[in-house]
Coordinates of C-alpha atoms and ligand atoms in Angstrom, one line a residue:
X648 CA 6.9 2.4 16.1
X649 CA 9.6 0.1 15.2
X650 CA 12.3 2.1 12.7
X651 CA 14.7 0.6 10.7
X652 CA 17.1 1.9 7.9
X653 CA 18.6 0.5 5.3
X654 CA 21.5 1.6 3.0
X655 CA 19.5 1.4 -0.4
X656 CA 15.7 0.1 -0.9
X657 CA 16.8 -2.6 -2.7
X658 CA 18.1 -4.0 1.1
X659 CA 15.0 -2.5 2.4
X660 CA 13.0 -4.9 0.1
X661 CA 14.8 -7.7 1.0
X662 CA 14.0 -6.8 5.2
X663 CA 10.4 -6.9 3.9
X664 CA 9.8 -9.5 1.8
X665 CA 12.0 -11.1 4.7
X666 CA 9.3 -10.1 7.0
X667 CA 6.0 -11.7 4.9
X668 CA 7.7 -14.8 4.3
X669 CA 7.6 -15.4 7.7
X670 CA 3.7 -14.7 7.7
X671 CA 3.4 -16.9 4.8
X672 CA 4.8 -20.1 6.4
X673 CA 3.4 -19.5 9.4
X674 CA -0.3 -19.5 8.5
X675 CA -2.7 -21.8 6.5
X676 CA -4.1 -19.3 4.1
X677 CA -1.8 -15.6 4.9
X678 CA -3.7 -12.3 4.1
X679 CA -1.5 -10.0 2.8
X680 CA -2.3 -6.0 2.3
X681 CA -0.6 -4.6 -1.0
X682 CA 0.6 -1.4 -2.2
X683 CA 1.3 0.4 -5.0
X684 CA 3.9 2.6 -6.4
X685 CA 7.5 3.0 -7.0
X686 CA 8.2 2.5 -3.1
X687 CA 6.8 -1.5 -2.9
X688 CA 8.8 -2.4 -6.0
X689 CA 12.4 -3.3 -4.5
X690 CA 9.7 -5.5 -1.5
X691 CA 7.9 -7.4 -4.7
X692 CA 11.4 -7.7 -6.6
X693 CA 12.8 -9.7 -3.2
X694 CA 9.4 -11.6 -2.7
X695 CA 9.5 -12.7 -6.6
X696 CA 12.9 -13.8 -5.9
X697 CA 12.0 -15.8 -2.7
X698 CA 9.4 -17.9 -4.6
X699 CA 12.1 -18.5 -7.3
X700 CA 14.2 -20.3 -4.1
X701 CA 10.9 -21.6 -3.4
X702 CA 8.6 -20.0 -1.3
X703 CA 5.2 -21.3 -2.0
X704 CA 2.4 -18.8 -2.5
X705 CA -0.6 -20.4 -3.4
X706 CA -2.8 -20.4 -0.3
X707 CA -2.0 -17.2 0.1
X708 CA -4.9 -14.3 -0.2
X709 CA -4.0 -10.5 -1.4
X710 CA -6.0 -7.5 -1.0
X711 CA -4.7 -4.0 -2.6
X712 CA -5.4 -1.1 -0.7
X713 CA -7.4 1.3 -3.8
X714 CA -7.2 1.5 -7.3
X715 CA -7.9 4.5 -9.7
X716 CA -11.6 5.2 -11.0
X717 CA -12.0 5.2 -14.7
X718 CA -8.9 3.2 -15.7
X719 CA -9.4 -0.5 -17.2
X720 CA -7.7 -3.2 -15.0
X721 CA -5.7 -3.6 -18.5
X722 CA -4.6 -0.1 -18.6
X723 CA -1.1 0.4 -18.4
X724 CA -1.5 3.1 -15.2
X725 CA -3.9 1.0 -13.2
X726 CA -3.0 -0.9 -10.3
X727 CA -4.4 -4.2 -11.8
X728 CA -1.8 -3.7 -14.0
X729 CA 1.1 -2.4 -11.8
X730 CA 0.3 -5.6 -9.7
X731 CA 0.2 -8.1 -12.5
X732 CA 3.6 -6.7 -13.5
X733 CA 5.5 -6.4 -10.4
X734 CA 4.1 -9.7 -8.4
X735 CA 1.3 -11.8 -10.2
X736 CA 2.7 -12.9 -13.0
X737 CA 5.9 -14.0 -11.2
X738 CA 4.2 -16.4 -8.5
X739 CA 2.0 -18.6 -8.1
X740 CA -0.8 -16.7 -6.6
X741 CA -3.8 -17.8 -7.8
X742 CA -6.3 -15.1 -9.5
X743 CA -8.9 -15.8 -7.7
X744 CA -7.0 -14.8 -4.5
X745 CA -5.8 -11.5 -5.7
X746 CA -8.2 -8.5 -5.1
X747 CA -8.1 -5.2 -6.0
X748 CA -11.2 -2.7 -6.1
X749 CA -12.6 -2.6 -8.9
X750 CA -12.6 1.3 -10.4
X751 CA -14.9 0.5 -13.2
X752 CA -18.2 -0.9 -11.2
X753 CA -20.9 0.5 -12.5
X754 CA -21.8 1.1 -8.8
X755 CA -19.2 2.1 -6.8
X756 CA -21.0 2.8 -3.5
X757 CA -21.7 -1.2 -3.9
X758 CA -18.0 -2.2 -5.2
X759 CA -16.8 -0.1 -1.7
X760 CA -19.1 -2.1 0.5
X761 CA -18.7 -5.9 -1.5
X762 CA -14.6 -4.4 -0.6
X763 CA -15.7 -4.3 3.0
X764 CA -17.3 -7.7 3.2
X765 CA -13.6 -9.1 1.6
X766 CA -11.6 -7.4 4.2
X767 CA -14.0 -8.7 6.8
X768 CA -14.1 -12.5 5.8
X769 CA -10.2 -11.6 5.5
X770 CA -8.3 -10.3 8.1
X771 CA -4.4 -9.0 7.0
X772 CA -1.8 -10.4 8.3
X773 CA 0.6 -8.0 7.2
X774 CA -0.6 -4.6 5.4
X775 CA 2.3 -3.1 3.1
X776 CA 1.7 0.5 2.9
X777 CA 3.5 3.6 0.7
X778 CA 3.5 6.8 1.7
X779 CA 2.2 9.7 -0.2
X780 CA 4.3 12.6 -0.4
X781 CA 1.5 14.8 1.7
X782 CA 1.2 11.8 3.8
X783 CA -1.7 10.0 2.5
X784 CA -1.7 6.4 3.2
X785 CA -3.7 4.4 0.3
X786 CA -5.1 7.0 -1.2
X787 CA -6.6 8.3 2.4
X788 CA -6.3 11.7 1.7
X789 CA -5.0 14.8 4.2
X790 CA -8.8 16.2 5.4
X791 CA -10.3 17.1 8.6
X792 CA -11.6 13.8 9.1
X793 CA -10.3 10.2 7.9
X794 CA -13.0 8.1 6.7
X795 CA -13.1 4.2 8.3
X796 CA -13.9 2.3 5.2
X797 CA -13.7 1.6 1.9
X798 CA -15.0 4.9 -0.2
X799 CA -14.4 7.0 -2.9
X800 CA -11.8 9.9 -2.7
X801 CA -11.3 12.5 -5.3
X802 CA -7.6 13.4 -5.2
X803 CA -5.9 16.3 -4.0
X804 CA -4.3 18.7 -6.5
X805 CA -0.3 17.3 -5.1
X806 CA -1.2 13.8 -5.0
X807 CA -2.3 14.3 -8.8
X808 CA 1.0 16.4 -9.9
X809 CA 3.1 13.5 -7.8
X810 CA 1.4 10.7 -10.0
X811 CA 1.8 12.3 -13.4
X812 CA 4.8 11.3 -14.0
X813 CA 3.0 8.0 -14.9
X814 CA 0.6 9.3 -17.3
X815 CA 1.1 11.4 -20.9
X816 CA -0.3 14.7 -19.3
X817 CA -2.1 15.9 -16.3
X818 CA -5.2 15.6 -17.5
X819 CA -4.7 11.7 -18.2
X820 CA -4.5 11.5 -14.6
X821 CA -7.8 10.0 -12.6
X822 CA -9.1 12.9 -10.3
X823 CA -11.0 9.7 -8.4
X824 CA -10.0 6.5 -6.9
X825 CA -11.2 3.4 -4.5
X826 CA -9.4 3.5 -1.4
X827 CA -9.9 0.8 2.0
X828 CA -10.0 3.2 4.8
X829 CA -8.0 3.7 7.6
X830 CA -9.9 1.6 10.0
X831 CA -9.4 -0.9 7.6
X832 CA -5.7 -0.5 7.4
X833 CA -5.4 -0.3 11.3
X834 CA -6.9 -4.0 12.0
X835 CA -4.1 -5.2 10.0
X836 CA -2.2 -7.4 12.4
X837 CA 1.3 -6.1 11.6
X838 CA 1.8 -3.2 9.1
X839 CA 5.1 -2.0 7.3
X840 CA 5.5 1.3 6.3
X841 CA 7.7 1.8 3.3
X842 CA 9.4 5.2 2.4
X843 CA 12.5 5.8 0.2
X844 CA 14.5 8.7 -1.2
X845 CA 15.0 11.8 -0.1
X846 CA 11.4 13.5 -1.0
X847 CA 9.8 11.5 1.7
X848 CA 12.0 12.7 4.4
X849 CA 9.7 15.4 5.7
X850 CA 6.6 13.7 5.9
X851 CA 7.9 10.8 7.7
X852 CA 9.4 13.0 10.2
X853 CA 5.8 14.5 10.6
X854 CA 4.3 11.0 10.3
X855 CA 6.6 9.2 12.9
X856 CA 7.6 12.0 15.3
X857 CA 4.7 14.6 15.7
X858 CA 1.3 14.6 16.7
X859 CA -1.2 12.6 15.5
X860 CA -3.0 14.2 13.0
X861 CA -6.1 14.0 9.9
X862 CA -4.0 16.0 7.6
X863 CA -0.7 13.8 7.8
X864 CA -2.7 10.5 7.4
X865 CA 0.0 8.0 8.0
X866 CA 0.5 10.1 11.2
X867 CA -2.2 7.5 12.6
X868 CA 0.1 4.7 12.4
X869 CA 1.4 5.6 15.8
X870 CA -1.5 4.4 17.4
X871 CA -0.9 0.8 15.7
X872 CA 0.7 -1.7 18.1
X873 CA 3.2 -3.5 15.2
X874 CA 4.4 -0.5 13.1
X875 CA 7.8 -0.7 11.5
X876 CA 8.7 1.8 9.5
X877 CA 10.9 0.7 7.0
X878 CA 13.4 3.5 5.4
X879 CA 16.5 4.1 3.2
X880 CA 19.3 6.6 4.6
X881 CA 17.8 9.3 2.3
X882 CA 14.0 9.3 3.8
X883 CA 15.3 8.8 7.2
X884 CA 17.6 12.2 7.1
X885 CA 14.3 14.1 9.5
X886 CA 14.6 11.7 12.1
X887 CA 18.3 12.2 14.0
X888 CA 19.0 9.2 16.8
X889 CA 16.4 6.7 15.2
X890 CA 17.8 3.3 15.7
X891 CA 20.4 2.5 12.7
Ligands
LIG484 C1 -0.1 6.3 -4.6 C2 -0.6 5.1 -3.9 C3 -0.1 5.0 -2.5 C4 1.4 5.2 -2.5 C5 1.8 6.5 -3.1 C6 3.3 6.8 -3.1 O1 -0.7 7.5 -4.4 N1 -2.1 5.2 -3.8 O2 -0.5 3.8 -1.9 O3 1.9 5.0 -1.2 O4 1.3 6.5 -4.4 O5 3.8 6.5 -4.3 P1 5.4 6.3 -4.5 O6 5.8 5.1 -3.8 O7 5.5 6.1 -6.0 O8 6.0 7.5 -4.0

């Protein structure tokens, strides 16, 4: 894995969104792999900015990694809206390229495998991933086993408390969501792993320096050929002599 750290994650962004320009000139119609959460913002801030100074975006094909079940894409706490905030309505990506699962399908077992089919017909170029603070990737879930594809996850009990700040109380917050699995997430061709601040410090340790394990999801990453794991000075504080 390739690390690199960065003073703040507003320099961080910039690395990445640095990073998918490059994928977005260089291919007819680039697939990009989205994320969600605070992490991605400073990334979507410095890509909004490069398609201000003109990078063009509208060939270009998203697909978000999961979304909550139960919310409305309108509802303030889904990731339709998180993504129509942060990135859609600043480009020119066009709707019809944007996809995110859809949390309200009346079948979801169907809505997981139509997902499939898209990230099929649509190999990512570059996934942008987050990192849960128990080391979930998406919303792939410590277990015993990691599931390959698209499926339903109900959360775990820390992913819930992490994500409440979002919502009025805990019990606003979905105890379900859509999530691509990690088989899914591995075929990307390159993959950036975000982390900042200092809460994220232990898991990446685990993630980037210990064994490859189901209940430290991201931990899988080290078996991906193009990893870099993008960090501030605060997240990186668990891994001394790591390139700076
Ligand atoms: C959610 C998302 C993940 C994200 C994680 C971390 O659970 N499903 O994709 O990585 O939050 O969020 P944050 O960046 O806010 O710490």
């Amino acid at each position: 894995m390739n690390i690199r750290i960065f003073a703040t994650p507003q320099e961080a962004g910039i690395y990445a969104a640095a990073i998918a320009e490059g994928v977005l000139v260089s291919r007819p119609r680039p697939v990009l792999g989205l994320a969600t959460g605070t992490t991605p913002i400073p990334f979507y801030e410095a890509l909004v900015n490069l398609y201000r100074c003109g990078l063009d975006m509208s060939h270009t094909i998203t697909i978000n990694l999961d979304e909550y079940i139960g919310l409305p894409p309108d509802h303030p706490q889904s990731y339709h809206d998180f993504m129509r905030q942060h990135l859609f309505a600043h480009t020119n990506l066009r709707t019809e390229h944007t996809h995110i699962p859809n949390g309200m399908a009346s079948s979801l077992q169907e809505e997981c495998e139509r997902y499939d089919r898209l990230l099929h017909d649509h190999p990512i170029d570059l996934q942008i991933l987050g990192i849960g603070v128990n080391g979930h990737i998406g919303f792939n879930e410590p277990n015993h086993l990691l599931l390959a594809r698209t499926h339903v996850v109900r959360l775990r009990e820390e992913t819930m408390r992490s994500n409440a700040r979002f919502f009025a109380s805990m019990d606003d917050v979905p105890r379900e969501a859509i999530t691509m699995g990690v088989q899914s997430i591995l075929q990307a061709e390159r993959i950036l792993l975000l982390a900042f601040g200092p809460e994220k410090a232990d898991i990446i340790a685990e993630a980037v320096r210990g064994n490859v394990r189901t209940d430290v999801p991201a931990s899988i990453l080290q078996l991906h050929r193009r990893v870099t794991v993008v960090l501030d000075a605060e997240s990186a504080r668990g891994l001394p002599g790591a390139i700076r």
